[in-house]
Coordinates of C-alpha atoms and ligand atoms in Angstrom, one line a residue:
X273 CA -191.2 -83.1 -26.9
X274 CA -191.7 -80.5 -24.3
X275 CA -188.8 -79.9 -22.0
X276 CA -188.9 -80.9 -18.4
X277 CA -189.7 -77.9 -16.1
X278 CA -187.0 -78.8 -13.6
X279 CA -184.4 -79.1 -16.4
X280 CA -185.4 -75.7 -17.8
X281 CA -184.7 -74.1 -14.4
X282 CA -181.7 -76.3 -13.7
X283 CA -183.0 -77.5 -10.4
X284 CA -183.5 -80.9 -8.7
X285 CA -187.0 -82.4 -8.3
X286 CA -186.7 -81.7 -4.6
X287 CA -185.9 -78.0 -4.9
X288 CA -187.5 -75.8 -2.3
X289 CA -189.8 -72.8 -3.2
X290 CA -186.9 -70.4 -2.5
X291 CA -184.6 -72.4 -4.7
X292 CA -187.2 -72.4 -7.5
X293 CA -187.6 -68.6 -7.2
X294 CA -183.8 -68.1 -7.2
X295 CA -183.3 -70.3 -10.2
X296 CA -186.0 -68.5 -12.2
X297 CA -184.5 -65.1 -11.4
X298 CA -181.2 -66.2 -12.7
X299 CA -182.7 -67.5 -16.0
X300 CA -185.0 -64.5 -16.4
X301 CA -182.0 -62.1 -16.1
X302 CA -179.9 -64.2 -18.4
X303 CA -182.5 -64.4 -21.2
X304 CA -184.2 -61.0 -20.7
X305 CA -185.1 -59.5 -24.1
X306 CA -183.5 -56.2 -23.1
X307 CA -180.2 -58.1 -22.8
X308 CA -180.8 -60.1 -26.0
X309 CA -182.4 -57.8 -28.4
X310 CA -183.7 -59.7 -31.5
X311 CA -182.5 -63.0 -30.2
X312 CA -185.4 -65.4 -30.9
X313 CA -183.7 -68.4 -29.1
X314 CA -183.2 -66.3 -26.0
X315 CA -186.8 -65.1 -26.1
X316 CA -187.9 -68.7 -26.3
X317 CA -185.8 -69.7 -23.3
X318 CA -187.1 -66.6 -21.4
X319 CA -190.7 -67.8 -22.1
X320 CA -189.9 -71.4 -21.2
X321 CA -188.4 -70.4 -17.8
X322 CA -191.5 -68.2 -17.1
X323 CA -193.8 -71.1 -17.8
X324 CA -191.7 -73.5 -15.7
X325 CA -191.7 -71.1 -12.8
X326 CA -195.5 -70.5 -13.1
X327 CA -196.1 -74.3 -12.6
X328 CA -193.4 -75.1 -10.1
X329 CA -194.0 -72.1 -7.9
X330 CA -197.6 -73.2 -7.3
X331 CA -197.8 -76.2 -5.0
X332 CA -200.9 -77.6 -6.5
X333 CA -199.7 -77.4 -10.1
X334 CA -196.3 -78.7 -9.1
X335 CA -197.9 -81.8 -7.5
X336 CA -199.9 -82.4 -10.7
X337 CA -196.9 -81.9 -12.9
X338 CA -194.9 -84.3 -10.7
X339 CA -197.6 -87.0 -11.1
X340 CA -198.6 -86.6 -14.7
X341 CA -195.9 -84.5 -16.4
X342 CA -197.0 -82.1 -19.2
X343 CA -200.1 -84.2 -19.7
X344 CA -201.5 -82.6 -16.5
X345 CA -202.0 -79.4 -18.4
X346 CA -203.1 -80.6 -21.8
X347 CA -206.6 -80.9 -23.1
X348 CA -210.0 -79.8 -21.9
X349 CA -209.5 -81.1 -18.4
X350 CA -206.1 -79.5 -18.0
X351 CA -205.2 -76.4 -16.0
X352 CA -204.3 -74.3 -18.9
X353 CA -200.8 -74.3 -17.4
X354 CA -198.4 -71.7 -18.7
X355 CA -199.1 -72.4 -22.3
X356 CA -200.7 -69.1 -23.2
X357 CA -198.3 -66.9 -21.2
X358 CA -197.4 -63.9 -23.3
X359 CA -194.6 -61.4 -22.6
X360 CA -197.0 -59.0 -20.8
X361 CA -197.9 -61.8 -18.4
X362 CA -194.3 -62.6 -17.8
X363 CA -193.3 -59.0 -17.1
X364 CA -196.2 -58.6 -14.8
X365 CA -194.7 -61.4 -12.6
X366 CA -191.6 -59.3 -12.1
X367 CA -193.1 -57.1 -9.5
X368 CA -193.0 -60.2 -7.3
X369 CA -189.9 -61.9 -8.6
X370 CA -187.6 -58.9 -8.7
X371 CA -189.3 -56.7 -6.1
X372 CA -186.7 -57.3 -3.4
X373 CA -183.8 -57.1 -5.8
X374 CA -184.6 -53.7 -7.2
X375 CA -185.3 -52.1 -3.8
X376 CA -188.9 -53.1 -3.5
X377 CA -190.0 -50.4 -5.8
X378 CA -192.5 -52.5 -7.7
X379 CA -194.7 -53.8 -5.0
X380 CA -194.2 -51.9 -1.9
X381 CA -197.4 -50.5 -0.4
X382 CA -198.2 -46.8 -0.6
X383 CA -195.6 -46.0 -3.2
X384 CA -196.7 -42.8 -4.8
X385 CA -196.7 -42.3 -8.5
X386 CA -197.8 -38.7 -8.3
X387 CA -194.1 -37.6 -8.7
X388 CA -194.3 -38.9 -12.2
X389 CA -195.2 -36.0 -14.5
X390 CA -198.2 -36.4 -16.8
X391 CA -197.3 -37.8 -20.2
X392 CA -197.7 -34.6 -22.3
X393 CA -198.9 -35.5 -25.7
X394 CA -197.5 -33.5 -28.6
X395 CA -199.3 -32.4 -31.7
X396 CA -197.9 -33.3 -35.1
X397 CA -195.5 -31.0 -37.1
X398 CA -197.0 -29.1 -40.0
X399 CA -195.0 -28.8 -43.2
X400 CA -195.5 -26.0 -45.7
X401 CA -193.6 -24.6 -48.6
X402 CA -192.9 -20.9 -49.1
X403 CA -191.9 -19.3 -52.3
X404 CA -189.3 -16.6 -51.9
X405 CA -188.0 -14.0 -54.4
X406 CA -184.5 -12.7 -54.8
X407 CA -185.6 -9.5 -53.0
X408 CA -186.9 -11.6 -50.0
X409 CA -183.5 -13.3 -49.9
X410 CA -181.6 -10.0 -50.0
X411 CA -183.8 -8.1 -47.6
X412 CA -184.9 -10.8 -45.2
X413 CA -187.4 -9.8 -42.6
X414 CA -191.0 -10.7 -41.7
X415 CA -193.0 -12.9 -44.0
X416 CA -196.6 -13.9 -43.3
X417 CA -197.8 -17.4 -44.2
X418 CA -201.3 -18.7 -44.3
X419 CA -201.6 -22.2 -42.9
X420 CA -204.3 -24.7 -41.9
X421 CA -203.7 -26.3 -38.6
X422 CA -205.5 -28.6 -36.2
X423 CA -206.7 -26.8 -33.1
X424 CA -209.2 -27.4 -30.3
X425 CA -212.6 -26.3 -31.4
X426 CA -214.2 -23.4 -29.5
X427 CA -216.5 -25.0 -27.0
X428 CA -214.5 -28.2 -26.7
X429 CA -213.8 -29.0 -23.0
X430 CA -212.0 -31.6 -21.2
X431 CA -212.3 -33.1 -17.7
X432 CA -209.7 -34.9 -15.6
X433 CA -209.6 -38.6 -16.4
X434 CA -211.5 -40.5 -13.7
X435 CA -209.3 -43.6 -14.3
X436 CA -205.9 -42.1 -13.6
X437 CA -206.8 -38.9 -11.8
X438 CA -205.0 -36.8 -14.4
X439 CA -201.6 -38.5 -14.1
X440 CA -202.0 -40.4 -17.4
X441 CA -200.5 -43.4 -15.7
X442 CA -202.3 -46.2 -13.9
X443 CA -201.0 -48.7 -11.4
X444 CA -202.9 -51.9 -11.1
X445 CA -202.9 -54.2 -8.1
X446 CA -203.7 -57.7 -9.1
X447 CA -204.0 -60.9 -7.1
X448 CA -202.1 -63.6 -8.9
X449 CA -200.6 -66.9 -8.0
X450 CA -197.5 -65.0 -7.0
X451 CA -199.5 -62.8 -4.6
X452 CA -200.5 -59.1 -4.8
X453 CA -198.7 -57.3 -7.6
X454 CA -198.5 -53.7 -8.7
X455 CA -197.8 -52.8 -12.3
X456 CA -198.0 -49.4 -13.9
X457 CA -198.6 -48.3 -17.5
X458 CA -200.3 -45.7 -19.7
X459 CA -203.9 -45.1 -18.8
X460 CA -206.1 -46.9 -21.3
X461 CA -209.0 -44.5 -20.8
X462 CA -207.2 -41.2 -21.7
X463 CA -204.3 -42.6 -23.6
X464 CA -201.8 -40.9 -21.3
X465 CA -203.0 -37.3 -21.6
X466 CA -204.7 -37.3 -18.2
X467 CA -207.9 -35.8 -19.6
X468 CA -211.0 -37.0 -21.4
X469 CA -213.3 -35.1 -23.7
X470 CA -216.2 -33.5 -21.9
X471 CA -217.9 -31.7 -24.7
X472 CA -217.2 -31.2 -28.4
X473 CA -217.2 -27.8 -30.0
X474 CA -219.2 -27.1 -33.1
X475 CA -218.1 -29.0 -36.2
X476 CA -215.3 -30.7 -34.4
X477 CA -214.1 -34.3 -34.9
X478 CA -214.2 -37.1 -32.4
X479 CA -211.3 -35.5 -30.5
X480 CA -212.9 -32.1 -30.4
X481 CA -210.5 -30.7 -33.0
X482 CA -211.1 -28.5 -36.1
X483 CA -209.0 -27.4 -38.9
X484 CA -208.4 -23.7 -38.7
X485 CA -206.8 -21.2 -41.0
X486 CA -204.1 -19.2 -39.3
X487 CA -201.6 -16.6 -40.3
X488 CA -198.1 -17.1 -39.0
X489 CA -195.3 -14.6 -39.4
X490 CA -191.8 -15.8 -39.7
X491 CA -188.6 -14.0 -39.7
X492 CA -186.7 -14.8 -42.9
X493 CA -182.9 -14.6 -42.4
X494 CA -181.0 -12.8 -45.2
X495 CA -179.1 -15.0 -47.7
X496 CA -181.2 -18.1 -47.4
X497 CA -181.2 -20.5 -50.3
X498 CA -183.5 -23.1 -51.9
X499 CA -184.4 -26.0 -49.6
X500 CA -183.6 -24.3 -46.3
X501 CA -186.1 -25.3 -43.6
X502 CA -187.2 -22.8 -40.9
X503 CA -188.9 -24.2 -37.8
X504 CA -191.5 -22.2 -36.0
X505 CA -191.9 -23.7 -32.5
X506 CA -195.5 -24.4 -31.4
X507 CA -197.2 -23.4 -34.7
X508 CA -197.9 -26.9 -35.9
X509 CA -201.0 -29.0 -35.0
X510 CA -202.3 -28.8 -31.5
X511 CA -202.6 -31.9 -29.3
X512 CA -206.0 -32.8 -27.9
X513 CA -206.5 -31.9 -24.2
X514 CA -205.2 -28.9 -22.4
X515 CA -201.9 -30.5 -21.2
X516 CA -200.6 -31.2 -24.7
X517 CA -198.1 -29.2 -26.5
X518 CA -198.5 -28.2 -30.2
X519 CA -196.1 -29.5 -32.9
X520 CA -193.9 -27.2 -34.9
X521 CA -194.4 -25.5 -38.2
X522 CA -191.7 -26.4 -40.6
X523 CA -191.4 -24.0 -43.5
X524 CA -189.4 -25.2 -46.5
X525 CA -188.1 -22.3 -48.7
X526 CA -188.5 -22.5 -52.4
X527 CA -186.3 -20.1 -54.2
X528 CA -187.9 -18.5 -57.3
X529 CA -185.5 -17.8 -60.1
X530 CA -185.2 -14.1 -61.0
X531 CA -185.9 -12.8 -64.5
X532 CA -183.0 -10.5 -64.6
X533 CA -180.5 -11.6 -62.0
X534 CA -178.8 -15.0 -62.0
X535 CA -177.6 -16.0 -58.5
X536 CA -174.3 -17.8 -58.3
X537 CA -173.5 -18.4 -54.6
X538 CA -173.7 -15.0 -53.1
X539 CA -172.9 -13.2 -56.4
X540 CA -175.4 -11.9 -58.8
X541 CA -174.9 -11.7 -62.6
X542 CA -176.7 -9.2 -64.8
X543 CA -176.7 -9.0 -68.6
X544 CA -176.7 -5.3 -69.7
X545 CA -177.4 -4.6 -73.3
X546 CA -176.3 -1.2 -74.7
X547 CA -176.7 0.1 -78.3
X548 CA -173.8 0.7 -80.7
X549 CA -174.0 4.5 -80.4
X550 CA -174.0 4.1 -76.5
X551 CA -170.9 2.0 -76.7
X552 CA -169.2 4.4 -79.0
X553 CA -170.2 7.7 -77.4
X554 CA -170.4 6.4 -73.7
X555 CA -173.6 6.6 -71.6
X556 CA -175.1 6.5 -68.2
X557 CA -177.5 3.6 -67.5
X558 CA -179.9 3.2 -64.5
X559 CA -180.8 -0.4 -63.6
X560 CA -183.3 -1.7 -61.2
X561 CA -181.8 -4.1 -58.7
X562 CA -183.1 -5.8 -55.5
X563 CA -180.9 -3.2 -53.7
X564 CA -182.7 -0.4 -55.5
X565 CA -181.8 1.7 -58.6
X566 CA -178.2 1.7 -59.5
X567 CA -176.6 4.2 -61.9
X568 CA -173.8 2.9 -64.1
X569 CA -171.4 5.1 -66.1
X570 CA -170.0 3.6 -69.3
X571 CA -167.0 5.3 -70.9
X572 CA -166.9 6.1 -74.6
X573 CA -165.5 3.1 -76.5
X574 CA -167.0 0.5 -74.0
X575 CA -166.3 -3.0 -75.4
X576 CA -168.7 -5.8 -75.5
X577 CA -168.0 -8.4 -72.8
X578 CA -166.8 -5.8 -70.3
X579 CA -167.7 -6.8 -66.8
X580 CA -168.5 -4.2 -64.2
X581 CA -168.1 -5.3 -60.6
X582 CA -170.3 -3.6 -57.9
X583 CA -169.0 -4.6 -54.6
X584 CA -171.4 -5.7 -51.9
X585 CA -174.4 -5.5 -54.2
X586 CA -175.0 -9.2 -54.2
X587 CA -176.6 -11.5 -51.7
X588 CA -175.8 -11.2 -47.9
X589 CA -174.1 -14.3 -46.6
X590 CA -176.4 -16.5 -44.6
X591 CA -173.7 -17.0 -41.9
X592 CA -172.9 -13.3 -41.8
X593 CA -169.7 -13.4 -43.8
X594 CA -170.2 -10.2 -45.7
X595 CA -172.2 -9.7 -48.9
X596 CA -171.5 -11.0 -52.4
X597 CA -171.0 -8.7 -55.5
X598 CA -173.0 -7.8 -58.5
X599 CA -171.3 -8.5 -61.8
X600 CA -172.6 -6.5 -64.8
X601 CA -171.8 -8.1 -68.2
X602 CA -171.9 -5.5 -70.9
X603 CA -173.3 -6.6 -74.3
X604 CA -173.4 -4.4 -77.3
X605 CA -176.5 -4.8 -79.4
X606 CA -175.8 -5.0 -83.0
X607 CA -178.8 -3.8 -85.1
X608 CA -180.2 -6.6 -87.3
X609 CA -182.1 -4.3 -89.6
X610 CA -180.9 -0.9 -91.1
X611 CA -182.6 1.5 -93.4
X612 CA -180.9 2.9 -96.5
X613 CA -179.4 5.9 -94.8
X614 CA -177.9 3.8 -92.0
X615 CA -176.5 1.3 -94.4
X616 CA -174.8 4.2 -96.3
X617 CA -173.3 5.4 -93.0
X618 CA -171.7 2.1 -92.2
X619 CA -170.5 1.5 -95.9
X620 CA -168.9 4.9 -95.8
X621 CA -166.8 3.9 -92.7
X622 CA -166.3 0.2 -93.7
X623 CA -162.6 0.5 -94.2
X624 CA -161.9 3.3 -91.8
X625 CA -159.1 2.3 -89.4
X626 CA -161.3 3.5 -86.4
X627 CA -163.8 0.7 -87.2
X628 CA -161.2 -2.1 -87.4
X629 CA -160.9 -4.4 -84.4
X630 CA -157.7 -3.6 -82.5
X631 CA -157.7 -5.3 -79.1
X632 CA -154.1 -4.5 -78.3
X633 CA -152.6 -5.0 -74.8
X634 CA -155.1 -2.7 -73.1
X635 CA -158.1 -5.0 -73.8
X636 CA -158.1 -8.0 -71.5
X637 CA -159.4 -11.3 -72.6
X638 CA -162.6 -12.8 -71.1
X639 CA -160.5 -15.2 -69.0
X640 CA -158.3 -12.5 -67.7
X641 CA -161.3 -10.4 -66.7
X642 CA -162.8 -13.3 -64.8
X643 CA -159.4 -14.0 -63.2
X644 CA -159.2 -10.4 -62.1
X645 CA -162.7 -10.5 -60.7
X646 CA -161.9 -13.2 -58.2
X647 CA -158.3 -12.6 -57.4
Ligands
LIG32 ZN1 -206.4 -41.5 -17.7

């Protein structure tokens, strides 16, 4: 059973046109979808009220309704009533219904929409991955990236949209049962850009765009780590038209692991292997690091497991809090194969006290060394 239109609006059958309008406003505000998001029951009441108002505000339709009820608008001979009113139809009534409440902004004559800025379309963001080495991370600086982005093809030209005059918005004046009404919305011809394609450049798509290879240079901050994203404004895909703004280029950094140096936070670990004679007699070693060549001096009698700490030779902190250290772990390489003469040498000294392990107090344990490093 369809509800009675007078009941829906809560008015008597003798209500005046002004009373009908007032009652509808009240219902429309009460059940407005903006005030009742996701509420299906409210939406239904909102539609019901709009339908009731459409019939009762029209003297002819009201007279038919009064005589025949809902049957007046059913079937082939019917008026078509308010049965196919959609939300857009309902909102387009509001220029009339709420015009005087909201300061007459909707329907007053000569209101200019030129103040409204053109809807500037924005191109999409472009995402790329960039592999970076430990040296890149330590030194930072400029990196060049090859990208493929959507740009306007050479020869593509645009002209001001004839429909909206370049504003991207259109206001329509329509004559309805409520009188003249003005509504505004995005221009359907240009899609809100205010421009339409005049000619397409060579090899371009329907929007006059091509995919072009480009080289973008980025400034890599020192101390970055895996997964960090750098945003380069305006280096993404362009938007069609000349008013649009390009999207951004988002560079995701992929940190490559280093063969020699293991990164732990801002510290770097390096395994140094020295021979037994070097450990016994002492030696100077030169190692290649991302900071350049570094000379290490090892005293005679250097023990395996010794850790040398080189201050500030690690990774610079991304937030500028100094630089980490380089920790050199000394390993003594024990030969796996010996010739006869070498075997004789070791056998000769096998029981000599100088070859017997004697850590004593001066040799710190591994855990003590680690503790000293970080305290
Ligand atoms: Zn337009």
